[in-house]
């Protein structure tokens, strides 16, 4: 047991299963969370929700508070966007996850979200981590792009301080040499984190590469190497996206990829993303 992060260290305890709405993560199957970078309009998020659900995603993603590198880039629709996203998610019968920018937004967001995402730029926002530890909702913790693996796990330990174990770790690419790809996916680091903790570990190949054509091969690698799932950006019309359109998959591409992942899961004797939801007779959210 690692004494630096006793609450999340693997030790002898079984893996934690994280539940978001009716979706389960960390129970052995490879799960998918998908949706656009940002919520842009009712039509866009409605379409995205229905399409990713049909393709086999078990949670809808989408940003409404967008922490952008440039203050002149699209900053998101805020709470109004979250309400649109809630409606879209309910129509598609999917739970939703969205990024929380800081403690100030927590109370207003709480009634509308099934899980909170802590973005890479906020991984060490300690007041936010402490507030989320008590908020009673699952948290997806992105790794900061300049953070060591231990810093990432220590950030997760903050989230676990109040007995919360509903935490998913997301490796979303780190800074290395070169500018050809947006970031570098640290697949080995994700696998190491998975062995260090009892928490589910995901990758985000969309932000890690910035290249839609690299998303599928990395998803295959994650599935084959035993990671718990992935978060992927999917947009109904990537060329019109207000945010991260260059890296988004079309709904058709995502659907074809999920079929291929199912075949790979079968070949590897691993349950696939279709096993992500509880059977309908069990209580839903
Ligand atoms: C996102 O998921 O859209 C996002 C902003 O991710 P990250 O915090 O990893 O950059
Ligand atoms: Mn994005």
PDB file of C-alpha atoms and ligand atoms in Angstrom, residues 37 61 66-67 99 117-121 142-143 145 172 182 204 207 231 233 244, ligand 1:
ATOM      1  CA  UNK A  37     -16.173  19.283 -26.745  1.00  0.00           C
ATOM      2  CA  UNK A  61     -19.920  14.399 -22.317  1.00  0.00           C
ATOM      3  CA  UNK A  66     -14.893  25.939 -21.308  1.00  0.00           C
ATOM      4  CA  UNK A  67     -11.494  26.728 -19.807  1.00  0.00           C
ATOM      5  CA  UNK A  99     -16.500  20.110 -16.491  1.00  0.00           C
ATOM      6  CA  UNK A 117     -15.199  16.501 -14.769  1.00  0.00           C
ATOM      7  CA  UNK A 118     -12.112  18.208 -13.372  1.00  0.00           C
ATOM      8  CA  UNK A 119     -10.134  19.501 -16.347  1.00  0.00           C
ATOM      9  CA  UNK A 120      -6.409  19.173 -16.906  1.00  0.00           C
ATOM     10  CA  UNK A 121      -5.909  22.867 -16.112  1.00  0.00           C
ATOM     11  CA  UNK A 142      -8.112  14.583 -15.910  1.00  0.00           C
ATOM     12  CA  UNK A 143      -4.351  14.461 -15.543  1.00  0.00           C
ATOM     13  CA  UNK A 145      -0.564  18.023 -18.992  1.00  0.00           C
ATOM     14  CA  UNK A 172      -5.510  12.978 -21.573  1.00  0.00           C
ATOM     15  CA  UNK A 182      -1.405  18.088 -29.604  1.00  0.00           C
ATOM     16  CA  UNK A 204      -8.890  10.579 -23.679  1.00  0.00           C
ATOM     17  CA  UNK A 207      -7.207  15.657 -26.519  1.00  0.00           C
ATOM     18  CA  UNK A 231     -13.659   9.555 -23.194  1.00  0.00           C
ATOM     19  CA  UNK A 233     -15.057  13.793 -28.611  1.00  0.00           C
ATOM     20  CA  UNK A 244     -11.964  21.306 -30.905  1.00  0.00           C
TER      21      UNK A 244
HETATM   22  C1  LIG B   1     -12.306  18.685 -22.491  1.00  0.00           C
HETATM   23  O1  LIG B   1     -12.528  17.535 -22.080  1.00  0.00           O
HETATM   24  O2  LIG B   1     -12.988  19.251 -23.371  1.00  0.00           O
HETATM   25  C2  LIG B   1     -11.120  19.396 -21.967  1.00  0.00           C
HETATM   26  C3  LIG B   1     -11.052  20.732 -21.963  1.00  0.00           C
HETATM   27  O3  LIG B   1     -10.175  18.572 -21.551  1.00  0.00           O
HETATM   28  P1  LIG B   1      -8.790  18.836 -20.808  1.00  0.00           P
HETATM   29  O4  LIG B   1      -9.126  19.423 -19.476  1.00  0.00           O
HETATM   30  O5  LIG B   1      -8.208  17.468 -20.723  1.00  0.00           O
HETATM   31  O6  LIG B   1      -7.987  19.769 -21.691  1.00  0.00           O
END
